[in-house]
DNA sequence: ACAATGCTTGCATGAATGTGCAAGCGAGCA
DNA sequence: TGCTCGCTTGCACATTCATGCAAGCATTGT
């Protein structure tokens, strides 16, 4: 996956150096779908590679739809696939994702000092 | 923002306990748009609250569009707004986001042990 | 060679969403 | 009371995208 920065060239507002880490729009697009979230959860629960037909039991959609979702996740760089015979095995490959999430968290934190007024967001206290 | 888990009830594949942290689909939806990414970058670069009209200089879209994007980001819990006179000031409020990103990174990491075969993903080496 | 299995891809369709314009609404000003 | 300013909202439209079905393709088995 190529982390693609958004265009800020027209922006006339500038203060500090901003976000050190660009927001990976395409990565977030891949994660922003309930079916794909369920697929990732399925792969995580299994704790091992799964065939497409196994993954497809996690959601009511057609197997072809699941196949396409897996391709999307592969292009986003969060799963990898390997063909063995006539089966294709998918497995999580979240090393890059984990690094990116932490880098982005660091970037937001260092750029925007936490204020006291916020609590209970995102299901965490 | 309410972190909403995806439905995994139909899934017949189970191994370990899976992801401890649900994938926040709605949050990722909010981040998965180039205009909104630019808006966040603009707020980050400024390092201070901005009025809507200031934010709108970051992207070519109409001010009304930017206003709607800011509302979306507010509902996602990553910015907050405050009306002062006839102006509305928006500021980043990323404490919850930062916590969630780290929790999700931890969840992926503890659930899916890193493999050696992956490198150079997400723009990081 | 032929058929079956497992997955992917083409195509059509409906739903969701980003966008611009115009109107509306609240706050300050004359 | 009007008027302007700053922002939000209603509406229409175009694009994106998720989905299902059917066909295609690669691999294996007979």
Short mmCIF file of C-alpha atoms (C1' of nucleotides) in Angstrom, two decimals:
data_model
loop_
_atom_site.label_atom_id
_atom_site.label_comp_id
_atom_site.label_asym_id
_atom_site.label_seq_id
_atom_site.Cartn_x
_atom_site.Cartn_y
_atom_site.Cartn_z
CA UNK A 1 0.00 0.00 0.00
CA UNK A 2 1.18 3.46 -0.81
CA UNK A 3 0.30 6.00 1.81
CA UNK A 4 -1.00 8.93 -0.15
CA UNK A 5 -0.99 12.39 1.34
CA UNK A 6 -3.84 14.76 0.66
CA UNK A 7 -3.24 17.97 -1.22
CA UNK A 8 -2.63 20.87 1.13
CA UNK A 9 -1.05 23.17 -1.41
CA UNK A 10 -3.90 25.64 -1.48
CA UNK A 11 -4.02 25.99 2.25
CA UNK A 12 -3.09 29.43 3.47
CA UNK A 13 -3.23 28.52 7.13
CA UNK A 14 0.06 27.41 8.61
CA UNK A 15 1.47 27.29 12.09
CA UNK A 16 3.62 24.41 13.27
CA UNK A 17 4.91 21.69 10.98
CA UNK A 18 1.59 19.88 10.99
CA UNK A 19 1.08 16.13 10.85
CA UNK A 20 4.33 14.27 10.32
CA UNK A 21 2.36 11.34 8.99
CA UNK A 22 -0.05 11.70 6.05
CA UNK A 23 -3.53 10.31 6.50
CA UNK A 24 -3.68 7.08 4.51
CA UNK A 25 -7.01 7.64 2.83
CA UNK A 26 -6.94 4.43 0.81
CA UNK A 27 -6.04 2.34 3.83
CA UNK A 28 -8.89 3.83 5.82
CA UNK A 29 -11.24 3.27 2.89
CA UNK A 30 -10.35 -0.39 3.02
CA UNK A 31 -11.11 -0.53 6.74
CA UNK A 32 -14.29 1.53 6.47
CA UNK A 33 -16.65 -1.24 5.46
CA UNK A 34 -18.57 -3.57 7.79
CA UNK A 35 -18.04 -6.63 5.61
CA UNK A 36 -14.32 -6.10 5.41
CA UNK A 37 -14.17 -5.44 9.13
CA UNK A 38 -15.94 -8.75 9.69
CA UNK A 39 -13.49 -10.46 7.37
CA UNK A 40 -10.54 -9.09 9.29
CA UNK A 41 -12.20 -10.16 12.52
CA UNK A 42 -12.69 -13.59 11.09
CA UNK A 43 -9.05 -13.92 10.12
CA UNK A 44 -8.04 -12.62 13.53
CA UNK A 45 -10.31 -15.06 15.35
CA UNK A 46 -9.04 -17.97 13.34
CA UNK A 47 -5.43 -17.20 14.17
CA UNK A 48 -4.37 -18.96 11.00
CA UNK A 49 -4.68 -18.55 7.23
CA UNK A 50 -8.14 -19.24 5.82
CA UNK A 51 -9.42 -20.23 2.43
CA UNK A 52 -11.87 -17.88 0.73
CA UNK A 53 -14.71 -20.27 1.34
CA UNK A 54 -13.88 -20.33 5.04
CA UNK A 55 -13.70 -16.56 5.26
CA UNK A 56 -17.04 -16.26 3.52
CA UNK A 57 -18.80 -17.90 6.45
CA UNK A 58 -18.23 -14.72 8.46
CA UNK A 59 -20.74 -12.68 6.50
CA UNK A 60 -23.97 -13.31 4.62
CA UNK A 61 -22.69 -12.02 1.28
CA UNK A 62 -21.97 -14.09 -1.76
CA UNK A 63 -18.57 -15.74 -1.96
CA UNK A 64 -17.68 -13.59 -4.94
CA UNK A 65 -18.26 -10.50 -2.84
CA UNK A 66 -15.99 -11.83 -0.12
CA UNK A 67 -13.38 -12.59 -2.74
CA UNK A 68 -13.48 -9.00 -3.90
CA UNK A 69 -13.28 -7.70 -0.34
CA UNK A 70 -10.23 -9.85 0.26
CA UNK A 71 -8.64 -8.42 -2.89
CA UNK A 72 -9.33 -4.92 -1.59
CA UNK A 73 -7.71 -5.77 1.72
CA UNK A 74 -4.75 -7.26 -0.10
CA UNK A 75 -4.29 -4.09 -2.14
CA UNK A 76 -4.46 -2.14 1.09
CA UNK A 77 -1.65 -4.28 2.43
CA UNK A 78 -3.37 -5.78 5.44
CA UNK A 79 -3.73 -9.34 4.16
CA UNK A 80 -1.67 -11.52 1.88
CA UNK A 81 -2.76 -14.38 -0.32
CA UNK A 82 -1.16 -17.55 -1.49
CA UNK A 83 -2.52 -20.05 -3.95
CA UNK A 84 -2.08 -23.71 -3.09
CA UNK A 85 -3.62 -25.98 -5.66
CA UNK A 86 -7.05 -24.68 -6.43
CA UNK A 87 -7.40 -23.03 -3.09
CA UNK A 88 -6.28 -19.54 -2.14
CA UNK A 89 -5.25 -18.91 1.44
CA UNK A 90 -5.50 -15.49 2.98
CA UNK A 91 -3.73 -14.40 6.12
CA UNK A 92 -3.42 -11.18 8.07
CA UNK A 93 -0.27 -9.20 7.41
CA UNK A 94 -0.67 -6.35 9.81
CA UNK A 95 2.92 -5.42 10.56
CA UNK A 96 2.79 -2.40 8.29
CA UNK A 97 -0.66 -1.48 9.53
CA UNK A 98 0.42 -1.65 13.17
CA UNK A 99 3.44 0.53 12.47
CA UNK A 100 1.34 3.04 10.58
CA UNK A 101 -1.37 3.24 13.25
CA UNK A 102 1.25 3.95 15.89
CA UNK A 103 3.05 6.50 13.74
CA UNK A 104 -0.21 8.27 13.05
CA UNK A 105 -1.13 8.24 16.73
CA UNK A 106 2.27 9.72 17.55
CA UNK A 107 1.86 12.33 14.85
CA UNK A 108 -1.52 13.47 16.12
CA UNK A 109 -0.31 13.48 19.68
CA UNK A 110 2.82 15.49 19.04
CA UNK A 111 1.03 17.95 16.84
CA UNK A 112 -2.06 18.46 18.97
CA UNK A 113 -1.42 18.55 22.69
CA UNK A 114 -4.23 16.79 24.57
CA UNK A 115 -6.82 19.00 26.21
CA UNK A 116 -8.57 18.12 29.43
CA UNK A 117 -12.05 18.54 28.03
CA UNK A 118 -12.27 15.25 26.24
CA UNK A 119 -13.21 11.93 27.74
CA UNK A 120 -15.15 8.83 26.92
CA UNK A 121 -14.54 9.00 23.23
CA UNK A 122 -14.19 5.97 21.00
CA UNK A 123 -15.54 3.65 23.64
CA UNK A 124 -12.59 4.21 25.95
CA UNK A 125 -12.47 6.10 29.21
CA UNK B 1 -18.33 8.42 18.56
CA UNK B 2 -19.53 4.96 19.30
CA UNK B 3 -17.15 2.27 18.22
CA UNK B 4 -19.36 -0.28 16.56
CA UNK B 5 -18.25 -3.84 16.15
CA UNK B 6 -19.05 -5.74 13.02
CA UNK B 7 -21.32 -8.73 13.16
CA UNK B 8 -19.35 -11.94 13.47
CA UNK B 9 -22.20 -14.09 14.69
CA UNK B 10 -22.40 -16.20 11.58
CA UNK B 11 -18.72 -16.95 11.52
CA UNK B 12 -17.92 -20.61 12.02
CA UNK B 13 -14.18 -20.11 12.08
CA UNK B 14 -12.71 -19.59 15.52
CA UNK B 15 -9.31 -20.06 17.01
CA UNK B 16 -7.89 -17.62 19.55
CA UNK B 17 -9.92 -14.83 21.09
CA UNK B 18 -9.58 -12.65 18.00
CA UNK B 19 -9.30 -8.88 17.98
CA UNK B 20 -9.76 -7.36 21.41
CA UNK B 21 -10.65 -4.07 19.78
CA UNK B 22 -13.52 -3.80 17.29
CA UNK B 23 -12.78 -2.06 14.01
CA UNK B 24 -14.39 1.37 14.23
CA UNK B 25 -15.99 1.41 10.80
CA UNK B 26 -17.63 4.80 11.22
CA UNK B 27 -14.43 6.40 12.42
CA UNK B 28 -12.51 5.03 9.45
CA UNK B 29 -15.27 6.20 7.13
CA UNK B 30 -14.74 9.70 8.45
CA UNK B 31 -11.02 9.47 7.80
CA UNK B 32 -11.40 7.84 4.39
CA UNK B 33 -11.98 10.96 2.34
CA UNK B 34 -9.31 13.17 0.75
CA UNK B 35 -11.13 16.40 1.57
CA UNK B 36 -11.54 15.48 5.21
CA UNK B 37 -7.93 14.36 5.37
CA UNK B 38 -6.91 17.75 4.01
CA UNK B 39 -9.11 19.45 6.59
CA UNK B 40 -7.46 17.53 9.40
CA UNK B 41 -4.07 18.37 7.97
CA UNK B 42 -5.06 21.99 7.84
CA UNK B 43 -6.13 22.02 11.47
CA UNK B 44 -2.94 20.21 12.41
CA UNK B 45 -0.76 22.64 10.48
CA UNK B 46 -2.45 25.62 12.02
CA UNK B 47 -1.86 24.36 15.53
CA UNK B 48 -4.82 26.36 16.71
CA UNK B 49 -8.61 26.46 16.26
CA UNK B 50 -9.78 27.68 12.88
CA UNK B 51 -12.98 29.22 11.62
CA UNK B 52 -14.85 27.39 8.88
CA UNK B 53 -13.84 29.99 6.35
CA UNK B 54 -10.20 29.50 7.28
CA UNK B 55 -10.44 25.74 7.03
CA UNK B 56 -12.07 26.02 3.62
CA UNK B 57 -8.88 27.47 2.16
CA UNK B 58 -7.30 24.02 2.38
CA UNK B 59 -9.39 22.52 -0.39
CA UNK B 60 -11.05 23.72 -3.58
CA UNK B 61 -14.55 22.72 -2.54
CA UNK B 62 -17.35 25.05 -1.67
CA UNK B 63 -17.49 26.35 1.90
CA UNK B 64 -20.74 24.52 2.45
CA UNK B 65 -19.01 21.27 1.59
CA UNK B 66 -16.25 22.00 4.08
CA UNK B 67 -18.87 22.78 6.68
CA UNK B 68 -20.45 19.40 6.13
CA UNK B 69 -17.08 17.64 6.28
CA UNK B 70 -16.36 19.36 9.57
CA UNK B 71 -19.70 18.17 10.89
CA UNK B 72 -18.82 14.63 9.85
CA UNK B 73 -15.49 14.88 11.65
CA UNK B 74 -17.24 16.26 14.71
CA UNK B 75 -19.66 13.32 14.74
CA UNK B 76 -16.68 11.01 14.43
CA UNK B 77 -15.21 12.65 17.51
CA UNK B 78 -11.97 13.95 16.04
CA UNK B 79 -12.80 17.65 16.07
CA UNK B 80 -14.88 19.87 18.30
CA UNK B 81 -16.68 23.08 17.49
CA UNK B 82 -17.54 26.18 19.43
CA UNK B 83 -19.67 29.07 18.33
CA UNK B 84 -18.37 32.54 19.17
CA UNK B 85 -20.58 35.28 17.85
CA UNK B 86 -21.34 34.47 14.26
CA UNK B 87 -18.21 32.46 13.80
CA UNK B 88 -17.73 28.77 14.54
CA UNK B 89 -14.30 27.60 15.58
CA UNK B 90 -13.16 24.06 14.99
CA UNK B 91 -10.24 22.41 16.71
CA UNK B 92 -8.72 18.95 16.69
CA UNK B 93 -9.73 16.73 19.56
CA UNK B 94 -7.68 13.66 18.90
CA UNK B 95 -7.18 12.23 22.36
CA UNK B 96 -9.79 9.55 21.83
CA UNK B 97 -8.52 8.89 18.33
CA UNK B 98 -4.95 8.49 19.52
CA UNK B 99 -6.00 6.08 22.24
CA UNK B 100 -8.08 4.07 19.81
CA UNK B 101 -5.36 3.85 17.16
CA UNK B 102 -2.92 2.54 19.75
CA UNK B 103 -5.42 0.08 21.18
CA UNK B 104 -6.18 -1.22 17.71
CA UNK B 105 -2.48 -1.52 16.90
CA UNK B 106 -1.97 -3.47 20.13
CA UNK B 107 -4.94 -5.67 19.32
CA UNK B 108 -3.65 -6.55 15.86
CA UNK B 109 -0.18 -7.13 17.16
CA UNK B 110 -1.17 -9.41 20.01
CA UNK B 111 -3.57 -11.35 17.85
CA UNK B 112 -1.38 -11.75 14.78
CA UNK B 113 2.27 -12.41 15.49
CA UNK B 114 4.46 -10.55 12.99
CA UNK B 115 5.93 -12.59 10.19
CA UNK B 116 9.32 -11.90 8.65
CA UNK B 117 8.04 -11.75 5.09
CA UNK B 118 6.63 -8.27 5.26
CA UNK B 119 8.51 -5.06 4.75
CA UNK B 120 8.13 -1.67 3.20
CA UNK B 121 4.40 -1.46 3.64
CA UNK B 122 2.53 1.75 4.33
CA UNK B 123 5.46 3.86 3.29
CA UNK B 124 7.61 2.67 6.16
CA UNK B 125 10.73 0.51 6.05
"C1'" DA C 1 -9.89 -35.36 -22.77
"C1'" DC C 2 -13.46 -34.36 -19.67
"C1'" DA C 3 -15.61 -33.04 -15.47
"C1'" DA C 4 -15.54 -31.05 -10.93
"C1'" DT C 5 -13.78 -27.79 -7.49
"C1'" DG C 6 -12.38 -23.20 -5.81
"C1'" DC C 7 -11.90 -18.77 -6.75
"C1'" DT C 8 -12.03 -14.50 -9.74
"C1'" DT C 9 -14.11 -11.31 -12.99
"C1'" DG C 10 -17.77 -9.05 -16.08
"C1'" DC C 11 -22.01 -6.97 -15.87
"C1'" DA C 12 -26.10 -4.80 -14.04
"C1'" DT C 13 -28.35 -2.58 -10.21
"C1'" DG C 14 -29.35 -0.14 -6.07
"C1'" DA C 15 -27.59 2.44 -2.22
"C1'" DA C 16 -24.45 5.63 -0.21
"C1'" DT C 17 -21.96 9.71 -0.56
"C1'" DG C 18 -19.36 13.91 -2.20
"C1'" DT C 19 -20.41 18.19 -4.43
"C1'" DG C 20 -22.42 22.86 -5.76
"C1'" DC C 21 -25.96 26.17 -5.65
"C1'" DA C 22 -29.46 28.45 -3.37
"C1'" DA C 23 -32.07 29.33 0.57
"C1'" DG C 24 -32.32 29.56 5.58
"C1'" DC C 25 -30.80 30.83 10.18
"C1'" DG C 26 -28.39 32.98 14.07
"C1'" DA C 27 -25.54 36.81 15.57
"C1'" DG C 28 -23.93 41.37 15.37
"C1'" DC C 29 -24.35 46.12 13.34
"C1'" DA C 30 -26.47 50.49 11.60
"C1'" DT D 1 -36.17 46.99 12.05
"C1'" DG D 2 -33.55 46.09 8.39
"C1'" DC D 3 -28.96 44.67 6.79
"C1'" DT D 4 -24.70 42.08 6.47
"C1'" DC D 5 -21.78 38.31 7.78
"C1'" DG D 6 -20.69 33.48 8.78
"C1'" DC D 7 -22.17 29.19 8.69
"C1'" DT D 8 -25.64 25.38 8.00
"C1'" DT D 9 -29.18 22.91 5.49
"C1'" DG D 10 -32.33 21.52 1.51
"C1'" DC D 11 -32.21 19.95 -2.95
"C1'" DA D 12 -30.51 18.00 -7.24
"C1'" DC D 13 -26.95 15.64 -9.50
"C1'" DA D 14 -22.85 12.82 -10.47
"C1'" DT D 15 -19.78 9.47 -8.85
"C1'" DT D 16 -18.36 5.78 -6.08
"C1'" DC D 17 -19.09 1.47 -4.33
"C1'" DA D 18 -21.21 -2.85 -2.35
"C1'" DT D 19 -23.81 -6.64 -3.98
"C1'" DG D 20 -25.60 -10.81 -6.63
"C1'" DC D 21 -25.65 -13.60 -10.58
"C1'" DA D 22 -23.50 -15.69 -14.29
"C1'" DA D 23 -19.53 -16.71 -16.84
"C1'" DG D 24 -14.57 -17.50 -16.94
"C1'" DC D 25 -10.17 -19.42 -15.42
"C1'" DA D 26 -6.83 -22.31 -13.05
"C1'" DT D 27 -6.06 -26.63 -10.84
"C1'" DT D 28 -7.02 -31.29 -9.67
"C1'" DG D 29 -9.15 -35.72 -10.26
"C1'" DT D 30 -11.21 -39.44 -13.23
#
